[in-house]
Amino acid sequence: MMTLSRRYRFSAAHVLARRDWTPQRNLAVYGKCANPAGHGHNYGVEVTVRGEVDPATGRLVSLERLDALVKTRVLDALDGRWLDRELPEFAREVPTAENIARFVWRALKGEISPAVLHRVRLVETANNCVEYSEDGEDA
Ligand code: NI
C-alpha cells in the first residue's frame, strides 16, 4: 500500500459553544474558547490518500486534481469564515478541531478515486492537532 499526504492551510474564526447550553456550562466545558467575541486560528490540514501507483504515471493520484478538489470542497468553504456563524454544519455541531476534521473527511470522501481517502489531520495550534479516519470503510 502506498499513501500520499498533502498539506494545506486556511484561516477561520469560531466560538466553541452549544446553543442549547447556558453560557456558564459552555465556559465550564470549552473554557476561553467559549468567549462569544470569537477568536481565530491558522489551521493546517493534511489529507492522506492511499491506493495503487499508476504504472503509467508512477503516481498514486494527480496532485493537481487533489489540490483542485481540496480547494473547491474544503478551502473555499472554510477559509476566511466564521465557522459557527456562516456554515450550517457548525451551527449544528460545535466547530472543534474534531468536528472540522470530520467535515473535511465528509467533503472529500469518495471523491479521489481510484485512490481512497485514508486520513485527515487537522492542526489547530502548535500544541493541538487531531486525526480522523473511518477505518475499514472504503471512502
Ligand atoms: Ni479555537
Coordinates of N, CA and C and ligand atoms in Angstrom, one line a residue:
M1 N 0.9 -1.2 0.0 CA 0.0 0.0 0.0 C 0.9 1.2 0.0
M2 N 0.5 2.2 -0.8 CA 1.2 3.5 -0.8 C 0.2 4.6 -0.3
T3 N 0.8 5.5 0.5 CA 0.0 6.6 0.9 C 0.6 7.9 0.4
L4 N -0.2 8.9 0.2 CA 0.4 10.2 -0.2 C -0.4 11.2 0.7
S5 N 0.4 12.2 1.3 CA -0.1 13.2 2.1 C 0.2 14.6 1.5
R6 N -0.8 15.4 1.6 CA -0.6 16.8 1.1 C -1.1 17.8 2.1
R7 N -0.4 18.9 2.3 CA -0.8 19.8 3.4 C -1.4 21.1 2.8
Y8 N -2.3 21.6 3.5 CA -3.0 22.9 3.1 C -3.2 23.7 4.3
R9 N -3.5 25.0 4.0 CA -3.7 25.9 5.2 C -5.0 26.7 4.9
F10 N -5.7 27.1 6.0 CA -6.8 28.0 5.9 C -6.9 28.7 7.3
S11 N -7.5 29.9 7.2 CA -7.7 30.7 8.4 C -9.2 30.8 8.7
A12 N -9.6 30.6 9.9 CA -11.1 30.7 10.2 C -11.2 31.1 11.7
A13 N -12.4 31.6 12.0 CA -12.8 32.0 13.4 C -13.9 31.1 13.9
H14 N -13.9 31.0 15.2 CA -15.0 30.2 15.8 C -15.3 30.6 17.2
V15 N -16.4 30.2 17.7 CA -16.7 30.2 19.1 C -17.1 28.8 19.5
L16 N -16.5 28.2 20.5 CA -16.9 26.9 20.9 C -18.0 27.0 22.0
A17 N -19.2 26.8 21.6 CA -20.4 26.9 22.5 C -21.6 26.2 21.9
R18 N -22.2 25.4 22.7 CA -23.5 24.8 22.2 C -24.6 25.8 22.5
R19 N -25.5 26.0 21.5 CA -26.5 27.0 21.6 C -27.6 26.6 22.6
D20 N -27.7 25.3 22.9 CA -28.7 24.8 23.9 C -28.1 24.7 25.3
W21 N -26.9 25.2 25.5 CA -26.4 25.2 26.8 C -26.3 26.7 27.3
T22 N -26.2 26.8 28.6 CA -26.1 28.2 29.2 C -24.6 28.6 29.0
P23 N -24.4 30.0 29.0 CA -23.0 30.5 28.9 C -22.1 29.8 30.0
Q24 N -22.7 29.6 31.2 CA -21.9 29.1 32.3 C -21.4 27.6 31.9
R25 N -22.3 26.9 31.4 CA -22.0 25.5 31.0 C -20.9 25.5 29.9
N26 N -21.1 26.3 28.9 CA -20.2 26.4 27.8 C -18.8 26.8 28.3
L27 N -18.8 27.7 29.2 CA -17.5 28.2 29.8 C -16.8 27.0 30.5
A28 N -17.6 26.3 31.3 CA -17.1 25.1 32.0 C -16.5 24.1 31.1
V29 N -17.1 23.9 29.9 CA -16.7 22.8 29.0 C -15.6 23.3 28.1
Y30 N -15.7 24.5 27.5 CA -14.8 24.9 26.5 C -13.8 26.0 26.9
G31 N -14.0 26.4 28.2 CA -13.0 27.4 28.6 C -13.1 28.7 27.8
K32 N -11.9 29.3 27.6 CA -11.9 30.6 27.0 C -12.3 30.5 25.5
C33 N -12.3 29.3 25.0 CA -12.8 29.2 23.6 C -14.3 29.4 23.4
A34 N -15.0 29.5 24.6 CA -16.4 29.8 24.5 C -16.7 31.3 24.5
N35 N -15.7 32.1 24.6 CA -15.8 33.6 24.6 C -16.7 34.0 23.3
P36 N -17.8 34.6 23.6 CA -18.7 35.0 22.4 C -18.0 35.9 21.4
A37 N -17.0 36.6 21.8 CA -16.3 37.5 20.9 C -15.6 36.8 19.8
G38 N -15.4 35.5 20.0 CA -14.7 34.7 19.0 C -13.2 34.9 18.9
H39 N -12.6 33.9 18.2 CA -11.1 34.0 18.0 C -10.8 33.2 16.8
G40 N -9.6 33.4 16.3 CA -9.3 32.7 15.0 C -8.1 31.8 15.1
H41 N -8.0 30.9 14.2 CA -6.8 30.0 14.1 C -6.3 30.0 12.6
N42 N -5.0 29.8 12.5 CA -4.4 29.5 11.2 C -4.3 28.0 11.2
Y43 N -5.3 27.3 10.5 CA -5.3 25.9 10.5 C -4.4 25.3 9.5
G44 N -3.9 24.1 9.8 CA -3.3 23.3 8.8 C -4.1 22.0 8.6
V45 N -4.3 21.6 7.4 CA -5.0 20.3 7.2 C -4.1 19.5 6.3
E46 N -4.0 18.2 6.7 CA -3.2 17.3 5.9 C -4.1 16.2 5.5
V47 N -4.2 16.0 4.2 CA -5.0 15.0 3.6 C -4.2 13.8 3.1
T48 N -4.5 12.6 3.6 CA -3.7 11.4 3.2 C -4.6 10.5 2.4
V49 N -4.2 10.1 1.2 CA -4.9 9.1 0.4 C -4.0 7.9 0.3
R50 N -4.7 6.8 0.0 CA -3.9 5.5 -0.2 C -4.5 4.9 -1.5
G51 N -3.6 4.0 -2.1 CA -4.0 3.3 -3.3 C -2.9 2.7 -4.0
E52 N -3.1 2.4 -5.2 CA -2.0 1.8 -6.0 C -1.4 2.9 -6.9
V53 N -0.1 2.7 -7.1 CA 0.7 3.6 -8.0 C 0.3 3.2 -9.5
D54 N -0.1 4.2 -10.2 CA -0.4 4.0 -11.6 C 0.9 3.7 -12.4
P55 N 1.1 2.5 -13.0 CA 2.4 2.2 -13.6 C 2.7 3.2 -14.8
A56 N 1.7 3.8 -15.3 CA 2.0 4.7 -16.5 C 2.5 6.0 -16.0
T57 N 2.1 6.5 -14.9 CA 2.5 7.8 -14.4 C 3.5 7.7 -13.3
G58 N 3.5 6.6 -12.6 CA 4.3 6.5 -11.4 C 3.7 7.3 -10.2
R59 N 2.5 7.7 -10.3 CA 1.8 8.5 -9.3 C 0.6 7.7 -8.7
L60 N 0.4 8.0 -7.4 CA -0.8 7.5 -6.8 C -2.0 8.3 -7.1
V61 N -1.9 9.6 -7.2 CA -3.0 10.4 -7.6 C -2.4 11.7 -8.2
S62 N -3.2 12.3 -9.0 CA -2.8 13.6 -9.6 C -2.9 14.7 -8.5
L63 N -1.7 15.3 -8.2 CA -1.7 16.3 -7.2 C -2.5 17.5 -7.7
E64 N -2.5 17.8 -9.0 CA -3.3 18.9 -9.5 C -4.8 18.6 -9.2
R65 N -5.2 17.4 -9.4 CA -6.6 17.1 -9.2 C -7.0 17.1 -7.7
L66 N -6.1 16.6 -6.9 CA -6.3 16.6 -5.4 C -6.3 18.1 -4.9
D67 N -5.4 18.9 -5.4 CA -5.4 20.3 -5.0 C -6.7 21.0 -5.4
A68 N -7.2 20.7 -6.6 CA -8.4 21.4 -7.1 C -9.6 20.9 -6.2
L69 N -9.6 19.6 -5.9 CA -10.7 19.1 -5.1 C -10.7 19.7 -3.7
V70 N -9.5 19.7 -3.1 CA -9.4 20.3 -1.7 C -9.8 21.8 -1.7
K71 N -9.4 22.5 -2.8 CA -9.7 23.9 -2.9 C -11.2 24.1 -2.9
T72 N -11.9 23.4 -3.8 CA -13.3 23.7 -4.0 C -14.2 23.1 -2.9
R73 N -13.8 22.0 -2.3 CA -14.7 21.3 -1.4 C -14.3 21.7 0.1
V74 N -13.1 22.1 0.3 CA -12.7 22.4 1.7 C -12.2 23.8 1.9
L75 N -11.2 24.3 1.2 CA -10.7 25.6 1.5 C -11.6 26.7 1.1
D76 N -12.3 26.6 0.0 CA -13.3 27.6 -0.4 C -14.4 27.7 0.7
A77 N -14.7 26.6 1.3 CA -15.8 26.5 2.3 C -15.4 27.1 3.6
L78 N -14.1 26.9 4.0 CA -13.7 27.2 5.3 C -12.9 28.5 5.5
D79 N -12.1 28.8 4.4 CA -11.1 29.9 4.6 C -11.7 31.2 4.7
G80 N -11.3 32.0 5.7 CA -11.9 33.3 6.0 C -13.3 33.4 6.6
R81 N -13.8 32.2 7.0 CA -15.1 32.1 7.6 C -15.1 32.2 9.1
W82 N -16.3 32.7 9.6 CA -16.6 32.5 11.0 C -17.4 31.2 11.0
L83 N -16.8 30.1 11.4 CA -17.4 28.8 11.1 C -18.8 28.6 11.7
D84 N -19.0 28.9 13.0 CA -20.3 28.6 13.6 C -21.4 29.7 13.2
R85 N -21.0 30.8 12.6 CA -22.0 31.7 12.1 C -22.3 31.6 10.7
E86 N -21.4 31.1 9.9 CA -21.6 31.1 8.4 C -21.8 29.7 7.8
L87 N -21.5 28.6 8.5 CA -21.7 27.3 8.0 C -22.8 26.6 8.7
P88 N -23.8 26.1 8.1 CA -24.9 25.4 8.8 C -24.4 24.2 9.6
E89 N -23.4 23.5 9.0 CA -22.9 22.3 9.7 C -22.4 22.7 11.1
F90 N -21.8 23.9 11.2 CA -21.2 24.3 12.5 C -22.2 25.1 13.4
A91 N -23.3 25.4 12.9 CA -24.4 25.9 13.7 C -25.0 24.7 14.5
R92 N -24.9 23.5 13.8 CA -25.5 22.3 14.5 C -24.5 21.6 15.4
E93 N -23.2 21.6 14.9 CA -22.2 20.9 15.8 C -21.0 21.9 16.0
V94 N -20.6 22.0 17.2 CA -19.6 22.9 17.6 C -18.3 22.7 16.8
P95 N -17.7 23.8 16.2 CA -16.6 23.7 15.3 C -15.3 23.4 16.1
T96 N -15.3 22.3 16.8 CA -14.0 21.9 17.4 C -13.1 21.3 16.3
A97 N -11.8 21.2 16.7 CA -10.9 20.6 15.7 C -11.4 19.2 15.2
E98 N -12.0 18.5 16.2 CA -12.5 17.1 15.8 C -13.6 17.2 14.8
N99 N -14.5 18.2 15.0 CA -15.7 18.3 14.1 C -15.2 18.9 12.7
I100 N -14.2 19.7 12.8 CA -13.7 20.3 11.5 C -13.0 19.2 10.7
A101 N -12.3 18.3 11.4 CA -11.7 17.2 10.7 C -12.7 16.3 10.1
R102 N -13.8 16.0 10.8 CA -14.9 15.2 10.2 C -15.6 15.9 9.0
F103 N -15.7 17.2 9.1 CA -16.2 18.0 8.0 C -15.3 17.8 6.7
V104 N -14.0 17.9 6.9 CA -13.1 17.7 5.8 C -13.2 16.3 5.2
W105 N -13.3 15.3 6.1 CA -13.5 13.9 5.7 C -14.7 13.8 4.8
R106 N -15.9 14.3 5.3 CA -17.1 14.1 4.6 C -17.0 14.9 3.2
A107 N -16.3 16.0 3.2 CA -16.2 16.7 1.9 C -15.4 16.0 0.9
L108 N -14.5 15.2 1.3 CA -13.5 14.5 0.4 C -13.8 13.1 0.1
K109 N -14.5 12.4 1.0 CA -14.8 11.0 1.0 C -15.4 10.6 -0.4
G110 N -14.8 9.6 -1.0 CA -15.4 9.1 -2.3 C -15.1 10.0 -3.5
E111 N -14.3 11.0 -3.3 CA -14.1 12.0 -4.4 C -12.7 11.8 -5.1
I112 N -11.9 10.9 -4.6 CA -10.5 10.9 -5.1 C -10.2 9.6 -5.8
S113 N -11.2 8.9 -6.3 CA -11.0 7.6 -6.9 C -10.0 7.7 -8.1
P114 N -9.2 6.7 -8.4 CA -9.2 5.4 -7.8 C -8.5 5.4 -6.4
A115 N -7.9 6.4 -6.0 CA -7.3 6.4 -4.6 C -8.5 6.5 -3.6
V116 N -8.1 6.3 -2.4 CA -9.1 6.2 -1.3 C -8.6 7.2 -0.2
L117 N -9.6 7.9 0.4 CA -9.2 8.8 1.5 C -8.8 7.9 2.7
H118 N -7.7 8.2 3.2 CA -7.1 7.4 4.3 C -7.1 8.1 5.6
R119 N -6.8 9.4 5.7 CA -6.7 10.1 7.0 C -6.8 11.6 6.7
V120 N -7.5 12.3 7.6 CA -7.5 13.7 7.7 C -6.8 14.2 9.0
R121 N -5.8 15.0 8.9 CA -5.2 15.5 10.1 C -5.4 17.0 10.1
L122 N -5.9 17.5 11.2 CA -6.2 18.9 11.3 C -5.3 19.5 12.5
V123 N -4.5 20.5 12.1 CA -3.7 21.1 13.1 C -4.3 22.5 13.4
E124 N -4.6 22.6 14.7 CA -5.3 23.9 15.1 C -4.4 24.9 15.7
T125 N -3.4 24.4 16.5 CA -2.4 25.3 17.1 C -1.1 24.5 17.1
A126 N -0.1 25.1 17.6 CA 1.2 24.5 17.6 C 1.2 23.3 18.6
N127 N 0.2 23.3 19.5 CA 0.2 22.2 20.5 C -1.0 21.3 20.4
N128 N -1.8 21.4 19.3 CA -3.1 20.8 19.3 C -3.4 20.3 17.8
C129 N -3.5 19.0 17.6 CA -4.0 18.5 16.4 C -4.8 17.3 16.5
V130 N -5.6 16.9 15.6 CA -6.4 15.7 15.6 C -6.3 15.0 14.3
E131 N -6.5 13.7 14.4 CA -6.5 12.9 13.1 C -7.8 12.1 13.1
Y132 N -8.4 12.0 11.9 CA -9.6 11.3 11.7 C -9.5 10.3 10.5
S133 N -10.1 9.2 10.7 CA -10.2 8.2 9.6 C -11.4 7.3 9.9
E134 N -12.0 6.7 8.9 CA -13.0 5.8 9.1 C -12.5 4.4 8.7
D135 N -11.8 3.8 9.6 CA -11.0 2.6 9.3 C -12.0 1.5 8.9
G136 N -11.6 0.8 7.9 CA -12.4 -0.4 7.4 C -13.4 0.0 6.4
E137 N -13.7 1.3 6.3 CA -14.7 1.7 5.3 C -13.9 2.1 4.0
D138 N -14.5 1.8 2.9 CA -14.0 2.3 1.7 C -14.5 3.7 1.5
A139 N -13.6 4.6 1.4 CA -14.0 6.0 1.3 C -14.1 6.4 -0.1
Ligands
NI1 NI -10.3 27.9 19.0

